[in-house]
Short mmCIF file of C-alpha atoms in Angstrom, two decimals:
data_model
loop_
_atom_site.label_atom_id
_atom_site.label_comp_id
_atom_site.label_asym_id
_atom_site.label_seq_id
_atom_site.Cartn_x
_atom_site.Cartn_y
_atom_site.Cartn_z
CA MET A 139 -44.72 0.54 -2.13
CA ARG A 140 -42.61 -2.02 -0.31
CA HIS A 141 -42.01 -5.22 -2.01
CA GLU A 142 -43.09 -8.55 -0.30
CA ALA A 143 -40.65 -11.30 -0.14
CA ASP A 144 -40.97 -13.93 -2.76
CA ASP A 145 -41.04 -17.70 -2.09
CA VAL A 146 -38.28 -19.15 -4.36
CA VAL A 147 -35.95 -22.20 -4.59
CA ILE A 148 -32.45 -21.48 -5.82
CA THR A 149 -31.43 -24.71 -7.38
CA GLY A 150 -28.37 -26.41 -8.55
CA GLY A 151 -25.87 -24.02 -7.14
CA ASP A 152 -22.60 -24.47 -5.34
CA VAL A 153 -23.60 -23.28 -1.81
CA LEU A 154 -20.74 -21.41 0.07
CA ASP A 155 -22.45 -21.12 3.61
CA GLY A 156 -20.18 -18.18 4.71
CA THR A 157 -18.43 -20.26 7.46
CA GLY A 158 -15.37 -20.74 5.36
CA ALA A 159 -16.45 -24.51 4.68
CA PRO A 160 -15.97 -25.96 1.19
CA ALA A 161 -18.85 -25.39 -1.18
CA ARG A 162 -21.62 -28.22 -1.61
CA ARG A 163 -24.09 -28.61 -4.19
CA ALA A 164 -27.47 -27.74 -2.69
CA ASP A 165 -30.89 -26.06 -3.23
CA VAL A 166 -31.66 -23.18 -0.96
CA VAL A 167 -35.39 -22.89 -0.06
CA VAL A 168 -36.47 -19.34 0.82
CA ARG A 169 -39.95 -18.69 2.17
CA GLU A 170 -41.39 -15.35 3.37
CA GLY A 171 -37.95 -13.70 3.10
CA VAL A 172 -36.13 -16.36 5.34
CA ILE A 173 -33.99 -19.38 4.51
CA ARG A 174 -36.20 -22.44 5.37
CA ASP A 175 -34.05 -25.14 4.34
CA VAL A 176 -30.73 -26.11 2.42
CA VAL A 177 -31.21 -29.51 0.76
CA PRO A 178 -29.65 -31.88 -1.66
CA PRO A 179 -30.33 -30.98 -5.21
CA GLY A 180 -33.08 -33.00 -6.85
CA LYS A 181 -35.70 -32.98 -4.25
CA THR A 182 -39.15 -31.89 -5.22
CA HIS A 183 -39.92 -28.35 -4.24
CA GLU A 184 -43.06 -26.10 -4.22
CA GLY A 185 -42.87 -22.79 -5.70
CA PRO A 186 -40.77 -20.99 -8.38
CA GLU A 187 -37.19 -21.98 -8.85
CA LEU A 188 -34.19 -19.72 -9.62
CA ASP A 189 -31.52 -21.85 -11.58
CA ALA A 190 -27.94 -21.36 -10.11
CA THR A 191 -26.36 -24.09 -12.12
CA GLY A 192 -22.70 -23.37 -12.57
CA LEU A 193 -22.92 -20.41 -10.04
CA VAL A 194 -22.08 -19.90 -6.38
CA VAL A 195 -24.70 -19.18 -3.83
CA ALA A 196 -23.41 -17.07 -1.04
CA PRO A 197 -24.77 -15.11 1.80
CA GLY A 198 -25.20 -11.42 0.75
CA PHE A 199 -22.00 -9.49 1.35
CA ILE A 200 -21.87 -7.24 4.37
CA ASP A 201 -19.71 -4.00 3.81
CA LEU A 202 -18.35 -3.32 7.33
CA HIS A 203 -16.96 0.07 6.42
CA SER A 204 -19.04 2.23 4.26
CA HIS A 205 -20.01 5.95 4.30
CA ALA A 206 -23.18 5.53 2.47
CA ASP A 207 -25.29 6.45 5.25
CA PHE A 208 -24.51 10.07 3.71
CA THR A 209 -25.52 9.13 0.08
CA VAL A 210 -28.21 6.44 0.29
CA GLN A 211 -30.96 9.04 0.11
CA GLU A 212 -29.61 10.58 -2.92
CA ARG A 213 -29.30 6.99 -4.53
CA PRO A 214 -31.39 4.47 -2.62
CA ALA A 215 -31.36 2.03 -5.46
CA ALA A 216 -27.59 1.64 -4.56
CA GLU A 217 -26.42 0.10 -7.83
CA THR A 218 -22.73 0.15 -7.18
CA ALA A 219 -23.32 -2.07 -4.16
CA VAL A 220 -26.04 -4.43 -5.64
CA HIS A 221 -24.00 -5.26 -8.57
CA GLN A 222 -21.18 -6.52 -6.16
CA GLY A 223 -23.57 -8.76 -4.16
CA VAL A 224 -23.59 -6.35 -1.27
CA THR A 225 -26.90 -6.53 0.85
CA THR A 226 -26.11 -4.76 3.87
CA LEU A 227 -23.88 -1.62 4.52
CA LEU A 228 -22.48 -0.42 7.70
CA GLY A 229 -22.34 3.47 8.17
CA GLY A 230 -21.18 5.75 10.76
CA ASN A 231 -17.50 5.09 10.21
CA CYS A 232 -14.49 7.24 10.96
CA GLY A 233 -16.21 9.13 13.22
CA PHE A 234 -18.75 10.58 10.78
CA SER A 235 -22.39 9.93 11.33
CA PRO A 236 -25.54 12.00 10.26
CA PHE A 237 -26.63 12.07 13.69
CA PRO A 238 -27.01 13.26 16.52
CA VAL A 239 -27.44 16.74 15.15
CA ALA A 240 -28.79 20.04 16.17
CA ALA A 241 -31.51 21.76 14.00
CA GLU A 242 -29.07 24.04 12.10
CA ALA A 243 -26.43 21.44 11.30
CA GLU A 244 -23.99 23.70 9.70
CA GLU A 245 -20.99 22.48 11.68
CA LEU A 246 -21.71 18.81 11.07
CA ARG A 247 -22.37 19.76 7.54
CA GLY A 248 -18.97 21.47 7.25
CA ALA A 249 -17.12 18.57 8.99
CA ALA A 250 -18.57 15.87 6.71
CA GLY A 251 -18.96 18.24 3.60
CA PHE A 252 -16.98 15.78 1.42
CA LEU A 253 -19.42 13.08 2.08
CA ALA A 254 -22.79 14.94 2.81
CA SER A 255 -23.84 16.82 -0.44
CA GLY A 256 -27.16 14.80 -0.47
CA VAL A 257 -28.03 15.00 3.16
CA ASP A 258 -30.61 17.52 4.38
CA PHE A 259 -30.14 16.71 8.22
CA GLU A 260 -34.02 17.07 8.99
CA TRP A 261 -33.65 14.98 12.02
CA SER A 262 -31.94 15.13 15.46
CA ASP A 263 -31.25 11.54 16.12
CA LEU A 264 -31.12 7.77 14.79
CA ASP A 265 -34.81 7.28 15.01
CA GLY A 266 -35.42 10.28 12.60
CA TYR A 267 -32.67 9.33 10.29
CA ALA A 268 -33.93 5.93 9.98
CA ARG A 269 -37.34 7.18 9.25
CA ALA A 270 -36.02 9.52 6.43
CA VAL A 271 -34.03 6.77 5.00
CA GLU A 272 -36.83 4.12 4.89
CA ALA A 273 -39.19 6.55 3.36
CA ASP A 274 -36.79 6.69 0.32
CA ARG A 275 -37.03 2.71 0.12
CA PRO A 276 -33.37 1.67 -0.11
CA ALA A 277 -32.71 -1.42 -2.13
CA ILE A 278 -30.29 -2.75 0.41
CA ASN A 279 -29.99 -2.78 4.15
CA LEU A 280 -28.14 -0.15 6.19
CA ALA A 281 -26.71 -0.71 9.65
CA THR A 282 -25.51 2.32 11.70
CA GLN A 283 -22.91 3.50 14.11
CA VAL A 284 -22.74 6.82 15.96
CA GLY A 285 -19.73 8.85 15.13
CA HIS A 286 -17.56 10.75 17.61
CA GLN A 287 -17.25 13.56 15.03
CA ALA A 288 -21.08 14.04 15.21
CA LEU A 289 -21.19 13.86 19.23
CA ARG A 290 -18.16 16.20 19.66
CA THR A 291 -19.47 18.57 17.05
CA LEU A 292 -22.97 18.76 18.59
CA VAL A 293 -21.63 19.13 22.12
CA MET A 294 -18.42 21.23 21.66
CA GLY A 295 -18.38 22.58 18.06
CA ALA A 296 -15.14 22.46 16.16
CA ASP A 297 -12.90 23.83 18.72
CA GLU A 298 -9.37 22.37 19.34
CA ARG A 299 -9.62 21.96 23.16
CA PRO A 300 -10.30 19.13 25.76
CA ALA A 301 -13.66 18.22 26.71
CA THR A 302 -14.90 19.32 30.14
CA ALA A 303 -16.34 16.64 32.34
CA ASP A 304 -19.86 17.87 31.69
CA GLU A 305 -19.21 17.72 27.75
CA LEU A 306 -17.87 14.34 28.09
CA ALA A 307 -20.94 13.32 30.16
CA ARG A 308 -23.22 14.69 27.64
CA MET A 309 -21.46 12.99 24.67
CA ARG A 310 -21.82 9.75 26.69
CA SER A 311 -25.46 10.28 27.17
CA LEU A 312 -25.98 10.92 23.30
CA LEU A 313 -23.95 7.68 22.61
CA ALA A 314 -26.12 5.76 25.03
CA ALA A 315 -29.35 7.36 23.37
CA ALA A 316 -28.10 6.04 19.89
CA ALA A 317 -27.49 2.77 21.28
CA GLU A 318 -30.97 2.55 22.77
CA GLN A 319 -32.24 3.36 19.26
CA GLY A 320 -30.55 0.53 17.60
CA ALA A 321 -26.94 1.57 16.69
CA PHE A 322 -24.58 -1.14 16.22
CA GLY A 323 -21.34 0.66 17.03
CA PHE A 324 -19.39 3.78 18.12
CA SER A 325 -16.54 5.08 15.76
CA THR A 326 -13.77 7.56 15.93
CA GLY A 327 -11.87 9.24 13.06
CA LEU A 328 -8.76 10.49 14.90
CA ILE A 329 -7.05 12.08 11.90
CA TYR A 330 -10.04 14.32 11.35
CA ALA A 331 -10.66 17.69 13.26
CA PRO A 332 -12.50 17.96 15.49
CA GLY A 333 -12.10 14.30 16.56
CA SER A 334 -8.38 14.59 16.25
CA TYR A 335 -8.51 17.09 19.13
CA ALA A 336 -9.67 14.38 21.63
CA SER A 337 -7.25 12.86 24.04
CA SER A 338 -6.80 9.10 24.50
CA ALA A 339 -8.67 9.39 27.68
CA GLU A 340 -11.72 10.98 26.01
CA VAL A 341 -11.65 8.18 23.48
CA ALA A 342 -11.45 5.55 26.11
CA ALA A 343 -14.22 6.96 28.24
CA LEU A 344 -16.50 6.86 25.15
CA ALA A 345 -15.29 3.56 24.25
CA THR A 346 -16.32 2.29 27.87
CA GLU A 347 -19.87 3.74 27.34
CA ALA A 348 -20.01 1.75 23.92
CA ALA A 349 -18.65 -1.39 25.67
CA ALA A 350 -21.38 -0.97 28.50
CA ARG A 351 -24.11 -0.84 25.67
CA GLY A 352 -22.63 -3.83 23.87
CA LEU A 353 -21.58 -1.66 20.79
CA LEU A 354 -18.56 -2.39 18.40
CA TYR A 355 -15.86 0.24 18.52
CA SER A 356 -14.47 1.03 15.14
CA THR A 357 -11.56 3.45 14.84
CA HIS A 358 -9.87 5.19 11.85
CA MET A 359 -6.68 5.41 13.86
CA ARG A 360 -4.71 8.59 14.67
CA ASN A 361 -1.96 7.88 12.35
CA GLU A 362 -1.57 5.59 9.28
CA SER A 363 1.91 6.49 8.21
CA ASN A 364 5.06 7.15 10.25
CA GLU A 365 3.37 6.64 13.51
CA LEU A 366 1.17 3.77 12.68
CA LEU A 367 2.34 1.41 15.33
CA ALA A 368 1.90 4.03 18.04
CA ALA A 369 -1.61 4.55 16.74
CA VAL A 370 -2.22 0.78 16.84
CA ASP A 371 -0.96 0.65 20.50
CA GLU A 372 -3.53 3.70 21.32
CA ALA A 373 -6.44 1.75 19.79
CA LEU A 374 -5.68 -1.32 21.53
CA ASP A 375 -5.08 0.47 24.90
CA ALA A 376 -8.77 1.94 24.48
CA ALA A 377 -10.05 -1.57 23.94
CA ARG A 378 -8.25 -2.88 27.16
CA ARG A 379 -9.33 0.11 29.26
CA SER A 380 -12.91 0.08 28.22
CA GLY A 381 -13.58 -3.72 27.49
CA ALA A 382 -14.84 -2.75 24.03
CA ARG A 383 -14.75 -4.98 20.93
CA LEU A 384 -12.34 -3.01 18.63
CA GLU A 385 -12.43 -2.93 14.79
CA ILE A 386 -9.49 -1.12 13.31
CA SER A 387 -10.62 0.32 10.24
CA HIS A 388 -8.93 -0.07 6.76
CA LEU A 389 -5.70 -1.22 8.11
CA LYS A 390 -2.77 0.10 5.85
CA ALA A 391 0.55 1.86 6.02
CA MET A 392 0.82 5.14 4.02
CA GLY A 393 3.98 6.46 2.19
CA PRO A 394 6.95 4.60 0.86
CA ALA A 395 9.08 4.90 4.09
CA ASN A 396 6.38 3.14 6.02
CA HIS A 397 5.73 0.20 3.73
CA GLY A 398 5.99 -3.10 5.56
CA ALA A 399 4.88 -1.69 8.92
CA VAL A 400 1.53 -3.53 8.54
CA HIS A 401 3.28 -6.78 9.45
CA GLU A 402 4.17 -5.51 12.98
CA ALA A 403 0.72 -3.90 13.20
CA LEU A 404 -0.87 -7.47 12.61
CA ALA A 405 1.51 -8.98 15.05
CA LYS A 406 0.29 -6.48 17.67
CA ILE A 407 -3.39 -7.40 16.89
CA GLU A 408 -2.50 -11.08 17.17
CA ALA A 409 -0.79 -10.54 20.52
CA ALA A 410 -3.69 -8.55 21.95
CA ARG A 411 -6.11 -11.40 20.72
CA ALA A 412 -3.99 -13.70 22.64
CA GLU A 413 -4.39 -11.77 25.86
CA GLY A 414 -8.18 -11.51 25.51
CA VAL A 415 -8.69 -8.21 23.58
CA ASP A 416 -11.51 -8.71 21.17
CA VAL A 417 -9.96 -7.04 18.24
CA ALA A 418 -10.05 -7.46 14.31
CA ALA A 419 -9.64 -5.26 11.23
CA ASP A 420 -10.75 -4.62 7.84
CA VAL A 421 -9.25 -3.58 4.40
CA TYR A 422 -10.11 -2.53 0.98
CA PRO A 423 -8.26 -4.16 -1.85
CA TYR A 424 -6.45 -0.98 -3.31
CA THR A 425 -3.21 0.99 -2.94
CA ALA A 426 -4.87 4.41 -2.82
CA SER A 427 -6.95 5.78 -0.33
CA SER A 428 -9.79 8.67 -0.57
CA THR A 429 -10.69 11.36 1.82
CA THR A 430 -10.92 14.98 2.28
CA LEU A 431 -7.90 17.24 1.27
CA THR A 432 -8.33 19.01 4.74
CA SER A 433 -7.09 15.90 6.52
CA ARG A 434 -3.60 16.57 5.22
CA LEU A 435 -3.39 19.88 6.95
CA PRO A 436 -1.94 20.59 10.42
CA GLY A 437 -4.58 20.01 13.04
CA TRP A 438 -4.64 23.47 14.16
CA ALA A 439 -5.48 24.91 10.93
CA MET A 440 -8.89 23.21 11.23
CA ASP A 441 -9.79 24.63 14.80
CA GLY A 442 -13.08 26.13 14.52
CA GLY A 443 -14.03 24.07 11.46
CA ALA A 444 -14.13 24.70 7.73
CA ALA A 445 -15.30 28.26 8.04
CA ARG A 446 -12.26 29.32 10.20
CA LEU A 447 -9.82 27.43 8.04
CA LEU A 448 -11.14 29.63 4.97
CA GLU A 449 -10.51 32.83 7.27
CA ARG A 450 -6.96 31.55 7.93
CA LEU A 451 -6.26 31.02 4.14
CA MET A 452 -7.13 34.74 3.64
CA GLU A 453 -4.47 35.76 6.07
CA ARG A 454 -0.98 35.67 4.28
CA SER A 455 1.40 34.82 7.36
CA THR A 456 -1.10 32.20 8.48
CA ARG A 457 -1.54 30.75 5.12
CA SER A 458 2.27 30.61 4.59
CA ARG A 459 2.65 28.60 7.91
CA ILE A 460 -0.07 26.02 6.80
CA ALA A 461 1.75 25.75 3.60
CA ALA A 462 5.00 25.18 5.30
CA GLU A 463 3.68 22.52 7.59
CA LEU A 464 2.17 20.62 4.61
CA ARG A 465 5.26 20.96 2.58
CA GLY A 466 7.26 19.35 5.39
CA ARG A 467 5.17 16.25 5.08
CA PHE A 468 6.08 15.82 1.42
CA GLY A 469 8.56 12.88 0.98
CA ARG A 470 7.80 11.63 4.49
CA ASP A 471 4.19 10.48 4.37
CA ILE A 472 2.77 12.59 1.57
CA ASP A 473 3.60 12.24 -2.19
CA PRO A 474 2.18 15.33 -3.90
CA ALA A 475 2.29 13.43 -7.21
CA GLY A 476 0.19 10.77 -5.67
CA VAL A 477 -2.54 13.06 -4.24
CA VAL A 478 -5.15 13.23 -6.93
CA VAL A 479 -8.37 15.53 -6.92
CA ALA A 480 -11.28 13.28 -6.93
CA GLY A 481 -14.22 15.96 -6.63
CA LEU A 482 -14.92 19.39 -5.74
CA PRO A 483 -17.74 22.02 -5.94
CA ASP A 484 -18.04 24.08 -9.14
CA GLY A 485 -15.57 26.86 -9.18
CA PRO A 486 -12.44 28.08 -10.77
CA TYR A 487 -10.59 24.90 -10.58
CA SER A 488 -12.96 22.37 -11.45
CA ARG A 489 -10.95 21.36 -14.44
CA PHE A 490 -8.27 19.95 -12.18
CA ILE A 491 -10.40 16.81 -11.29
CA GLY A 492 -8.31 13.77 -12.04
CA ARG A 493 -4.98 15.84 -11.57
CA SER A 494 -2.43 15.56 -9.01
CA LEU A 495 -1.39 18.34 -6.52
CA ALA A 496 2.15 18.24 -8.29
CA GLU A 497 0.66 18.71 -11.70
CA ILE A 498 -1.77 21.42 -10.55
CA GLY A 499 1.05 23.38 -9.01
CA GLU A 500 2.96 23.13 -12.12
CA GLU A 501 0.05 24.43 -14.23
CA ILE A 502 -0.76 27.36 -12.09
CA GLY A 503 2.75 28.38 -11.38
CA THR A 504 3.33 27.41 -7.67
CA ASP A 505 4.24 24.40 -5.54
CA PRO A 506 1.94 21.57 -4.49
CA ALA A 507 1.37 22.75 -1.05
CA GLU A 508 0.20 26.28 -2.20
CA ALA A 509 -1.81 24.46 -4.92
CA ALA A 510 -3.59 22.50 -2.41
CA LEU A 511 -4.49 25.60 -0.24
CA GLU A 512 -5.60 27.42 -3.34
CA LEU A 513 -7.95 24.61 -4.25
CA LEU A 514 -9.39 24.71 -0.71
CA ALA A 515 -9.74 28.44 -0.67
CA ALA A 516 -11.58 28.58 -3.91
CA HIS A 517 -13.85 25.67 -3.30
CA ASN A 518 -15.29 26.34 0.13
CA ALA A 519 -12.69 23.85 1.71
CA THR A 520 -14.64 21.00 0.11
CA VAL A 521 -12.13 18.96 -1.95
CA SER A 522 -11.98 15.02 -1.99
CA ILE A 523 -8.93 13.27 -3.00
CA VAL A 524 -7.45 9.89 -3.97
CA ASN A 525 -4.28 9.41 -2.32
CA HIS A 526 -1.91 6.71 -4.01
CA ALA A 527 0.42 5.89 -1.17
CA MET A 528 0.34 2.26 -0.09
CA SER A 529 2.17 -0.94 -1.37
CA ALA A 530 0.46 -3.87 -3.02
CA GLY A 531 2.32 -6.38 -0.82
CA ASP A 532 0.93 -4.60 2.16
CA VAL A 533 -2.57 -4.81 0.95
CA SER A 534 -2.09 -8.43 0.19
CA ALA A 535 -0.81 -9.12 3.63
CA VAL A 536 -3.61 -7.54 5.45
CA LEU A 537 -6.25 -9.11 3.13
CA ALA A 538 -4.97 -12.48 3.59
CA HIS A 539 -5.05 -12.38 7.53
CA PRO A 540 -7.85 -14.36 9.13
CA LEU A 541 -8.85 -11.54 11.47
CA VAL A 542 -9.47 -9.10 8.48
CA SER A 543 -12.87 -8.55 6.82
CA VAL A 544 -13.15 -7.15 3.27
CA ALA A 545 -14.75 -3.60 3.38
CA SER A 546 -15.07 -0.86 0.78
CA ASP A 547 -14.72 2.59 2.67
CA GLY A 548 -16.82 3.77 -0.23
CA TRP A 549 -19.75 6.08 -0.51
CA THR A 550 -20.62 6.40 -4.20
CA LEU A 551 -23.78 4.38 -4.91
CA ALA A 552 -24.76 5.86 -8.25
CA PRO A 553 -23.58 4.13 -11.46
CA SER A 554 -22.67 7.57 -13.13
CA GLY A 555 -22.00 10.97 -12.04
CA GLU A 556 -19.28 13.82 -11.96
CA GLY A 557 -15.73 13.59 -10.71
CA ARG A 558 -13.31 10.76 -10.29
CA PRO A 559 -14.54 8.80 -7.31
CA HIS A 560 -12.45 5.96 -5.78
CA PRO A 561 -13.25 2.68 -7.61
CA ARG A 562 -13.60 0.90 -4.35
CA SER A 563 -17.27 2.01 -4.31
CA PHE A 564 -17.82 0.13 -7.64
CA GLY A 565 -15.53 -2.79 -7.16
CA THR A 566 -14.25 -4.01 -3.87
CA PHE A 567 -16.00 -7.17 -3.43
CA ALA A 568 -15.96 -8.38 -7.10
CA ARG A 569 -12.15 -7.33 -7.09
CA VAL A 570 -11.37 -9.74 -4.28
CA LEU A 571 -13.47 -12.48 -5.82
CA GLY A 572 -11.91 -11.93 -9.26
CA ARG A 573 -8.43 -10.86 -8.72
CA TYR A 574 -7.42 -11.97 -5.27
CA VAL A 575 -9.19 -15.34 -5.51
CA ARG A 576 -9.37 -16.40 -9.13
CA GLN A 577 -6.36 -14.56 -10.75
CA ASP A 578 -3.86 -14.42 -7.85
CA GLY A 579 -4.78 -17.41 -5.62
CA LEU A 580 -4.04 -15.15 -2.49
CA LEU A 581 -7.43 -16.48 -0.85
CA THR A 582 -9.50 -19.49 -1.38
CA LEU A 583 -13.01 -18.83 -2.34
CA PRO A 584 -14.72 -20.11 0.74
CA GLU A 585 -12.26 -17.84 2.76
CA ALA A 586 -12.96 -14.81 0.79
CA VAL A 587 -16.64 -15.42 1.08
CA ARG A 588 -16.20 -15.72 4.94
CA LYS A 589 -14.51 -12.55 4.97
CA MET A 590 -17.45 -10.87 3.30
CA THR A 591 -20.22 -12.54 5.25
CA SER A 592 -20.04 -14.43 8.72
CA LEU A 593 -16.85 -12.38 9.73
CA PRO A 594 -18.40 -8.93 9.44
CA ALA A 595 -21.58 -10.23 10.73
CA ALA A 596 -19.94 -11.57 13.81
CA ARG A 597 -18.14 -8.25 14.41
CA LEU A 598 -21.41 -6.27 14.27
CA GLY A 599 -23.39 -8.85 16.25
CA LEU A 600 -25.70 -9.31 13.40
CA ALA A 601 -27.03 -12.79 14.26
CA ASP A 602 -29.65 -13.20 11.58
CA ARG A 603 -27.32 -12.73 8.56
CA GLY A 604 -23.98 -13.68 7.11
CA GLU A 605 -24.53 -17.50 6.86
CA ILE A 606 -26.68 -19.84 4.64
CA ARG A 607 -28.67 -21.84 7.17
CA PRO A 608 -32.37 -22.41 8.14
CA GLY A 609 -33.71 -19.48 9.90
CA ARG A 610 -31.42 -16.85 8.70
CA VAL A 611 -32.72 -13.98 6.58
CA ALA A 612 -32.64 -14.51 2.85
CA ASP A 613 -30.12 -12.00 1.94
CA LEU A 614 -28.22 -14.01 -0.75
CA ALA A 615 -25.71 -13.24 -3.66
CA VAL A 616 -25.47 -15.53 -6.51
CA PHE A 617 -22.30 -15.17 -8.71
CA ALA A 618 -20.17 -16.76 -11.43
CA PRO A 619 -16.90 -17.39 -9.77
CA ASP A 620 -15.16 -17.74 -13.32
CA ALA A 621 -16.44 -14.33 -14.45
CA VAL A 622 -17.04 -12.03 -11.47
CA ILE A 623 -14.73 -9.17 -11.76
CA ASP A 624 -14.42 -5.35 -11.03
CA ASN A 625 -14.30 -3.03 -14.18
CA SER A 626 -13.84 0.25 -12.28
CA ASP A 627 -10.50 1.98 -12.13
CA PHE A 628 -8.81 5.26 -11.17
CA ALA A 629 -9.01 6.58 -14.72
CA ASP A 630 -12.46 5.66 -15.57
CA PRO A 631 -14.35 4.69 -12.20
CA TRP A 632 -17.82 4.94 -13.36
CA ARG A 633 -18.24 1.19 -14.28
CA LEU A 634 -20.14 -1.42 -12.47
CA ALA A 635 -18.70 -4.71 -11.58
CA THR A 636 -20.01 -7.79 -13.43
CA GLY A 637 -20.46 -11.54 -12.87
CA VAL A 638 -22.85 -11.19 -10.17
CA ARG A 639 -26.04 -12.70 -11.42
CA HIS A 640 -28.75 -12.63 -8.70
CA VAL A 641 -29.08 -10.66 -5.49
CA LEU A 642 -31.90 -11.15 -2.96
CA VAL A 643 -32.58 -8.85 -0.10
CA ARG A 644 -35.00 -10.46 2.42
CA GLY A 645 -35.98 -12.89 -0.32
CA VAL A 646 -36.92 -10.08 -2.87
CA PRO A 647 -34.62 -10.06 -6.01
CA VAL A 648 -33.04 -6.75 -6.36
CA LEU A 649 -30.68 -8.04 -9.17
CA ARG A 650 -31.77 -10.78 -11.55
CA ASP A 651 -29.63 -12.01 -14.28
CA GLY A 652 -27.26 -9.12 -13.76
CA THR A 653 -29.95 -6.52 -14.14
CA ALA A 654 -31.53 -4.43 -11.46
CA THR A 655 -35.02 -5.25 -10.92
CA GLY A 656 -36.22 -1.91 -9.45
CA ALA A 657 -37.28 -3.66 -6.23
CA ARG A 658 -36.19 -1.70 -3.02
CA PRO A 659 -36.88 -4.04 -0.05
CA GLY A 660 -33.98 -2.75 2.15
CA ARG A 661 -34.29 -1.41 5.82
CA VAL A 662 -32.44 0.34 8.36
CA LEU A 663 -31.33 -2.43 10.56
CA ARG A 664 -31.47 -1.80 14.31
CA ARG A 665 -29.50 -3.70 17.03
CA ALA A 666 -31.48 -5.44 19.75
CA GLY A 667 -30.70 -3.93 22.99
#
């Protein structure tokens, strides 16, 4: 049963409207799931009141970079997001989306295996996916993008080769169909096979289709380490050629030799903006990334997908070649002591969750490169990692930039479980408010809230959310500015954020006094054509 919106007046709070303007003491009047008025405190109101004295009332936070489209069915209550004040998640990032997909779905399941354990793929397109998600009644909203990996996998499989003209035309047609069904964007993940096999021309052609449909183009760029600046140039060139609005996902510089390169990357973004390119970026506030271990392998090793990789790992000479190429990256853009196993299926090395490749190699009597391949071979090529490789100074520099939104890049929605997932799923938004605003003073509170609300809403073209003003949907987060904090860390990630007191989705409280209400009023949002 879907909950109906409550009529409520949120009284006595300091309202941050999401624009970056200073807080003002006001009451927020919610009727039938919509903000009807924002008025000075003390006026007589009809209906129940929710006391926000001493608290900040903000628009619900919009997570511009999430992979929760692969996990929301498994955990529709989405506690890790709700406890941070997040009311809308954008999925379909890094080229991964659960649609379009063929009936058997095995190749897409293999490509997204580190994300997709709870997905049954009993649909073919966005419409079918949205019906399935809404049948599970999510607590928060989900917006979607269509991923390049899904398009390429459906049309071409996992082979390393250029797309033919007919194949590119079919990918464009599938992208257009997703746009017609309400997708908000198109994304690429150019470090992940098979997306990494695409030429710049293929990417630009698909971005052109996205631009023609009014979609955002989000990209996990081709390189985030020693060739970061060239990857930024490629992304900007795609935007120039296509006219697409560009979002550079989780901007960072991986590996000590590359630290500091984010400053030039930001300068390139600023210069492109000055010449008329609609480009921005997002960031998560941590010095470690999280992804699949296969992304660290040479691209040719993944030609044909995960099944073909497993065959190669059984061929002694081929396996030695893969190990040698992986080993060649050590000390340049991969530190095996910083690559930590976050999760893997049951198998002979399950005990190594939370251990680095360097530690695992030492324990099993081999080097870190061979240890990585042993893990992949023994666990069906499905190994997720946390990679400690960024500098705190770079994270702060990107986070402070006015064109950069806050985003999690997370996918864990349950408050407890197996493995050592990245703490960003549990703490991104609370961490910015508690550490980067209150403790470090890197951002003002109004600016931090803008980066979580109106800025990501504007990037998406989400016109009815992201600000507190009459007529906007009543997605709201009410938090204690002196107490909000993340509690999750890499050693003990399964801890919810605290300090967010109330969260409303379409006027329905999903969190009240810091406790989940059990209400699940969320929807799959559709972009108007």
